[in-house]
Amino acid sequence: MFSTVAVNGEVKRWEDLRLHDFAQGFFFGAGFFTTFRIEDGAPLFLSRHLRRLTASLAAHTDTVRAPSPELLEPASVRDTLRRCLAADPLLGPRFQGIGKLSASDGQLLLTLRPHAPDAERLQHEGRAILTVEHGAYRHGETSPNHKGLSYFRQFSRMQQLPVLANELAHACELPTANLFVLLDGALVTPPLDAPCLPGVIRAVLLDSGSIDGVPIMEQALPLARLAEARAGVFTNAAVLATGVPRLLGHTLPESLSLAARLREHILTMASRED
């Protein structure tokens, strides 16, 4: 992570932050966050990220003290980001990387980091998904719908990257990523009540409706049907779309080309927003 950060729009150094200003979030995990991709200094889908963050805060008003609403406006965050990039020569106005907004204790913290070291390799090679965690979620549970609450249970599973399934033996998501599979002529992702996080890239793809004439839709996804998939990808705001060349013992040779088309599609959608 870079040392330049911002708190409530004020550019600071990480080492100058005071722990007691974030006691609610630090000691009790009472907060929410969103992570967004930055291309040439511009945040992708920022308005969507802020709407999701605001919705989580509004759903937990008795638990998390939200920052001032004006701090959660897209124009305010863009201005803060611009000043952070201008203040740090290691960043600069054409910065490529990841931004994170964390809301707790009435504060909004912006931090910045480079892309993960393996991000480019994963675009070319994809990532195999080899295991399932059965019963990780319960159908209709709402906590995984909020970024932060879902992260707590997923942190220890990130390296293994299993398919997280519910008690109905339906796929829900992956740790920190939504799952899409090409099945019955459609690109399918589990519904929010599976449950799963309402990922921003997931929403972008669903809102677009289709890619290359293939419908994109929500649909319950029984684990048993994953063996019928022709391709698979996982999506999140940091990597956009990553191919799954092997899913639970089945080879999916179309996954890498599908992921590449989806990344191009997502970037086209980003150029039309924000």
Short mmCIF file of C-alpha atoms in Angstrom, two decimals:
data_model
loop_
_atom_site.label_atom_id
_atom_site.label_comp_id
_atom_site.label_asym_id
_atom_site.label_seq_id
_atom_site.Cartn_x
_atom_site.Cartn_y
_atom_site.Cartn_z
CA MET A 1 0.00 0.00 0.00
CA PHE A 2 1.19 3.54 -0.75
CA SER A 3 1.78 5.88 2.18
CA THR A 4 -0.42 8.66 0.79
CA VAL A 5 -4.01 8.34 2.04
CA ALA A 6 -6.97 10.64 2.64
CA VAL A 7 -9.34 10.95 5.60
CA ASN A 8 -12.59 12.80 4.99
CA GLY A 9 -11.04 14.38 1.91
CA GLU A 10 -7.86 15.54 3.64
CA VAL A 11 -4.63 14.14 2.18
CA LYS A 12 -2.43 12.56 4.86
CA ARG A 13 0.36 10.03 5.36
CA TRP A 14 -0.53 6.55 6.59
CA GLU A 15 1.96 6.82 9.41
CA ASP A 16 0.25 9.97 10.69
CA LEU A 17 -3.18 8.36 11.18
CA ARG A 18 -4.41 8.01 14.77
CA LEU A 19 -5.79 4.65 15.87
CA HIS A 20 -8.36 6.17 18.20
CA ASP A 21 -9.99 7.92 15.21
CA PHE A 22 -10.92 4.47 13.87
CA ALA A 23 -11.59 2.59 17.11
CA GLN A 24 -15.05 1.36 16.09
CA GLY A 25 -13.73 -0.16 12.89
CA PHE A 26 -10.42 -1.38 14.29
CA PHE A 27 -11.61 -3.03 17.49
CA PHE A 28 -15.04 -4.23 16.41
CA GLY A 29 -14.88 -4.44 12.62
CA ALA A 30 -17.87 -2.09 12.52
CA GLY A 31 -17.51 -0.61 9.07
CA PHE A 32 -17.88 -1.20 5.35
CA PHE A 33 -15.55 -0.80 2.41
CA THR A 34 -15.46 -0.88 -1.36
CA THR A 35 -12.52 -1.55 -3.66
CA PHE A 36 -12.30 -0.03 -7.13
CA ARG A 37 -9.95 -0.19 -10.10
CA ILE A 38 -8.13 2.96 -11.24
CA GLU A 39 -7.10 3.33 -14.90
CA ASP A 40 -4.96 6.32 -15.92
CA GLY A 41 -5.92 8.08 -12.70
CA ALA A 42 -9.67 7.56 -13.21
CA PRO A 43 -11.76 5.32 -10.91
CA LEU A 44 -13.95 2.81 -12.75
CA PHE A 45 -17.65 2.62 -11.87
CA LEU A 46 -17.18 4.94 -8.90
CA SER A 47 -20.86 5.90 -8.66
CA ARG A 48 -21.85 2.24 -8.44
CA HIS A 49 -19.28 1.58 -5.71
CA LEU A 50 -20.50 4.54 -3.69
CA ARG A 51 -24.16 3.54 -4.04
CA ARG A 52 -23.37 0.08 -2.70
CA LEU A 53 -21.31 1.50 0.18
CA THR A 54 -24.08 3.97 1.03
CA ALA A 55 -26.71 1.20 0.96
CA SER A 56 -24.69 -0.91 3.41
CA LEU A 57 -24.29 2.03 5.76
CA ALA A 58 -28.02 2.79 5.55
CA ALA A 59 -28.85 -0.82 6.41
CA HIS A 60 -26.73 -0.75 9.58
CA THR A 61 -27.32 2.68 11.07
CA ASP A 62 -27.41 1.27 14.62
CA THR A 63 -24.03 -0.42 14.18
CA VAL A 64 -21.78 1.75 12.03
CA ARG A 65 -21.40 5.50 12.33
CA ALA A 66 -21.44 6.74 8.74
CA PRO A 67 -19.33 9.60 7.37
CA SER A 68 -21.03 12.78 6.20
CA PRO A 69 -23.14 12.14 3.08
CA GLU A 70 -21.27 14.75 1.04
CA LEU A 71 -18.07 12.74 1.44
CA LEU A 72 -19.76 9.86 -0.36
CA GLU A 73 -20.58 11.92 -3.44
CA PRO A 74 -18.68 10.87 -6.61
CA ALA A 75 -17.37 14.40 -7.24
CA SER A 76 -15.96 14.58 -3.72
CA VAL A 77 -14.18 11.23 -4.00
CA ARG A 78 -12.79 12.06 -7.44
CA ASP A 79 -11.40 15.33 -6.15
CA THR A 80 -9.83 13.59 -3.15
CA LEU A 81 -8.28 10.97 -5.42
CA ARG A 82 -6.91 13.64 -7.77
CA ARG A 83 -5.24 15.45 -4.87
CA CYS A 84 -3.73 12.22 -3.52
CA LEU A 85 -2.24 11.38 -6.91
CA ALA A 86 -0.87 14.90 -7.30
CA ALA A 87 0.69 14.86 -3.81
CA ASP A 88 2.74 11.67 -4.25
CA PRO A 89 5.36 11.28 -7.01
CA LEU A 90 5.09 7.49 -6.64
CA LEU A 91 1.48 7.78 -7.79
CA GLY A 92 1.08 10.58 -10.32
CA PRO A 93 -1.94 11.62 -12.40
CA ARG A 94 -1.81 8.50 -14.64
CA PHE A 95 -1.83 6.06 -11.73
CA GLN A 96 -2.84 2.48 -12.45
CA GLY A 97 -3.88 0.45 -9.44
CA ILE A 98 -6.54 -0.11 -6.81
CA GLY A 99 -8.36 2.33 -4.54
CA LYS A 100 -10.20 1.39 -1.36
CA LEU A 101 -12.76 3.44 0.53
CA SER A 102 -13.38 2.37 4.14
CA ALA A 103 -16.25 3.87 6.13
CA SER A 104 -16.38 3.64 9.93
CA ASP A 105 -16.32 5.89 13.01
CA GLY A 106 -17.89 8.69 10.98
CA GLN A 107 -14.76 8.73 8.79
CA LEU A 108 -14.08 7.93 5.14
CA LEU A 109 -10.57 6.59 4.54
CA LEU A 110 -9.13 6.38 1.03
CA THR A 111 -6.09 4.14 0.51
CA LEU A 112 -4.25 3.18 -2.67
CA ARG A 113 -2.22 0.16 -3.72
CA PRO A 114 -0.68 -1.21 -6.92
CA HIS A 115 -2.23 -4.08 -8.83
CA ALA A 116 -1.52 -7.51 -7.37
CA PRO A 117 1.81 -8.94 -8.59
CA ASP A 118 0.07 -11.85 -10.33
CA ALA A 119 -2.72 -9.79 -11.93
CA GLU A 120 -1.28 -9.83 -15.45
CA ARG A 121 -0.38 -13.52 -15.26
CA LEU A 122 -3.92 -14.39 -14.19
CA GLN A 123 -5.29 -12.59 -17.23
CA HIS A 124 -3.28 -14.90 -19.49
CA GLU A 125 -3.44 -18.13 -17.50
CA GLY A 126 -6.63 -17.86 -15.46
CA ARG A 127 -7.13 -19.64 -12.15
CA ALA A 128 -8.36 -23.18 -11.57
CA ILE A 129 -11.16 -23.66 -9.03
CA LEU A 130 -10.67 -27.06 -7.46
CA THR A 131 -12.79 -27.34 -4.32
CA VAL A 132 -16.20 -26.61 -2.82
CA GLU A 133 -16.99 -25.49 0.70
CA HIS A 134 -20.38 -27.05 1.31
CA GLY A 135 -22.81 -25.24 3.57
CA ALA A 136 -20.68 -22.10 3.78
CA TYR A 137 -23.83 -19.96 3.47
CA ARG A 138 -27.52 -20.34 4.15
CA HIS A 139 -29.98 -19.47 1.41
CA GLY A 140 -31.49 -16.03 1.97
CA GLU A 141 -28.89 -14.92 4.50
CA THR A 142 -28.25 -11.20 4.05
CA SER A 143 -24.82 -10.63 5.60
CA PRO A 144 -22.87 -11.70 2.47
CA ASN A 145 -24.71 -8.95 0.56
CA HIS A 146 -22.54 -6.33 2.31
CA LYS A 147 -18.86 -5.86 1.57
CA GLY A 148 -17.10 -6.16 4.86
CA LEU A 149 -19.41 -8.69 6.48
CA SER A 150 -18.76 -11.13 3.64
CA TYR A 151 -15.02 -10.49 3.79
CA PHE A 152 -14.65 -11.61 7.40
CA ARG A 153 -15.71 -15.17 6.69
CA GLN A 154 -13.83 -15.35 3.40
CA PHE A 155 -10.39 -14.12 4.43
CA SER A 156 -8.98 -17.49 5.45
CA ARG A 157 -10.26 -19.08 2.23
CA MET A 158 -8.67 -16.70 -0.29
CA GLN A 159 -5.62 -18.78 -1.14
CA GLN A 160 -7.63 -21.95 -1.66
CA LEU A 161 -10.40 -20.10 -3.55
CA PRO A 162 -13.21 -22.67 -3.21
CA VAL A 163 -16.72 -22.38 -4.56
CA LEU A 164 -18.76 -21.29 -1.53
CA ALA A 165 -22.07 -23.16 -1.52
CA ASN A 166 -25.25 -23.00 0.54
CA GLU A 167 -27.18 -25.74 2.35
CA LEU A 168 -29.19 -26.41 -0.83
CA ALA A 169 -25.96 -27.42 -2.62
CA HIS A 170 -26.17 -24.34 -4.83
CA ALA A 171 -23.10 -22.30 -5.75
CA CYS A 172 -23.03 -18.82 -4.20
CA GLU A 173 -19.71 -17.14 -5.01
CA LEU A 174 -15.95 -17.36 -4.52
CA PRO A 175 -14.02 -15.56 -1.79
CA THR A 176 -13.98 -11.89 -2.94
CA ALA A 177 -15.37 -12.71 -6.39
CA ASN A 178 -18.62 -13.50 -8.17
CA LEU A 179 -18.88 -16.63 -10.31
CA PHE A 180 -20.25 -16.81 -13.86
CA VAL A 181 -20.58 -19.97 -15.95
CA LEU A 182 -21.62 -20.49 -19.56
CA LEU A 183 -24.55 -22.89 -19.25
CA ASP A 184 -27.49 -23.70 -21.56
CA GLY A 185 -26.51 -20.91 -23.95
CA ALA A 186 -26.42 -18.18 -21.27
CA LEU A 187 -23.82 -16.66 -18.98
CA VAL A 188 -25.25 -17.40 -15.54
CA THR A 189 -24.43 -16.08 -12.08
CA PRO A 190 -26.11 -17.01 -8.78
CA PRO A 191 -28.85 -14.67 -7.47
CA LEU A 192 -28.28 -12.35 -4.52
CA ASP A 193 -30.34 -14.55 -2.22
CA ALA A 194 -28.06 -17.53 -2.92
CA PRO A 195 -26.51 -15.45 -1.19
CA CYS A 196 -23.61 -13.54 -2.71
CA LEU A 197 -22.11 -10.09 -2.71
CA PRO A 198 -23.74 -7.67 -5.18
CA GLY A 199 -20.41 -7.15 -6.92
CA VAL A 200 -20.10 -4.03 -9.03
CA ILE A 201 -18.72 -5.88 -12.05
CA ARG A 202 -21.44 -8.49 -11.61
CA ALA A 203 -24.02 -5.70 -11.78
CA VAL A 204 -22.35 -4.12 -14.81
CA LEU A 205 -22.56 -7.41 -16.71
CA LEU A 206 -26.16 -8.07 -15.69
CA ASP A 207 -27.14 -4.53 -16.67
CA SER A 208 -25.55 -4.98 -20.09
CA GLY A 209 -27.88 -7.93 -20.69
CA SER A 210 -25.70 -9.90 -23.09
CA ILE A 211 -22.29 -10.30 -24.68
CA ASP A 212 -21.83 -11.38 -28.30
CA GLY A 213 -25.49 -12.33 -28.37
CA VAL A 214 -25.23 -14.53 -25.26
CA PRO A 215 -27.70 -13.55 -22.51
CA ILE A 216 -26.28 -12.68 -19.09
CA MET A 217 -28.63 -13.55 -16.24
CA GLU A 218 -29.13 -14.53 -12.60
CA GLN A 219 -30.11 -18.12 -12.01
CA ALA A 220 -29.86 -20.62 -9.19
CA LEU A 221 -26.78 -22.72 -9.87
CA PRO A 222 -26.83 -26.24 -8.41
CA LEU A 223 -23.33 -27.62 -7.90
CA ALA A 224 -24.26 -30.68 -9.90
CA ARG A 225 -24.81 -28.54 -12.98
CA LEU A 226 -21.32 -27.05 -12.94
CA ALA A 227 -20.10 -30.17 -14.75
CA GLU A 228 -22.20 -29.06 -17.74
CA ALA A 229 -20.58 -25.60 -18.02
CA ARG A 230 -18.72 -24.75 -21.23
CA ALA A 231 -16.74 -21.90 -19.65
CA GLY A 232 -16.33 -20.13 -16.34
CA VAL A 233 -15.04 -16.78 -15.08
CA PHE A 234 -14.90 -14.96 -11.80
CA THR A 235 -15.31 -11.21 -11.51
CA ASN A 236 -14.45 -8.43 -9.12
CA ALA A 237 -13.56 -4.77 -9.38
CA ALA A 238 -9.81 -5.32 -9.08
CA VAL A 239 -9.28 -7.91 -11.84
CA LEU A 240 -12.52 -7.36 -13.81
CA ALA A 241 -12.77 -10.93 -15.19
CA THR A 242 -10.52 -13.97 -14.77
CA GLY A 243 -10.95 -17.20 -16.69
CA VAL A 244 -11.44 -20.53 -14.92
CA PRO A 245 -9.74 -23.08 -17.19
CA ARG A 246 -10.53 -25.93 -14.80
CA LEU A 247 -13.61 -26.06 -12.57
CA LEU A 248 -14.03 -28.85 -10.01
CA GLY A 249 -12.18 -31.40 -12.14
CA HIS A 250 -13.64 -30.33 -15.50
CA THR A 251 -11.56 -28.60 -18.19
CA LEU A 252 -13.18 -25.48 -19.64
CA PRO A 253 -11.10 -24.47 -22.68
CA GLU A 254 -13.33 -21.53 -23.62
CA SER A 255 -12.84 -19.74 -20.29
CA LEU A 256 -9.77 -17.65 -21.12
CA SER A 257 -11.22 -16.27 -24.36
CA LEU A 258 -14.52 -15.54 -22.61
CA ALA A 259 -12.71 -13.66 -19.83
CA ALA A 260 -10.80 -11.58 -22.39
CA ARG A 261 -14.05 -10.64 -24.17
CA LEU A 262 -15.67 -9.78 -20.85
CA ARG A 263 -12.78 -7.51 -19.82
CA GLU A 264 -13.10 -5.61 -23.09
CA HIS A 265 -16.87 -5.44 -22.64
CA ILE A 266 -16.52 -4.14 -19.08
CA LEU A 267 -14.02 -1.45 -20.07
CA THR A 268 -16.39 -0.33 -22.84
CA MET A 269 -19.16 -0.06 -20.27
CA ALA A 270 -16.82 1.92 -17.97
CA SER A 271 -16.16 4.44 -20.73
CA ARG A 272 -19.90 5.19 -20.79
CA GLU A 273 -20.18 5.78 -17.04
CA ASP A 274 -18.62 8.21 -14.57
#
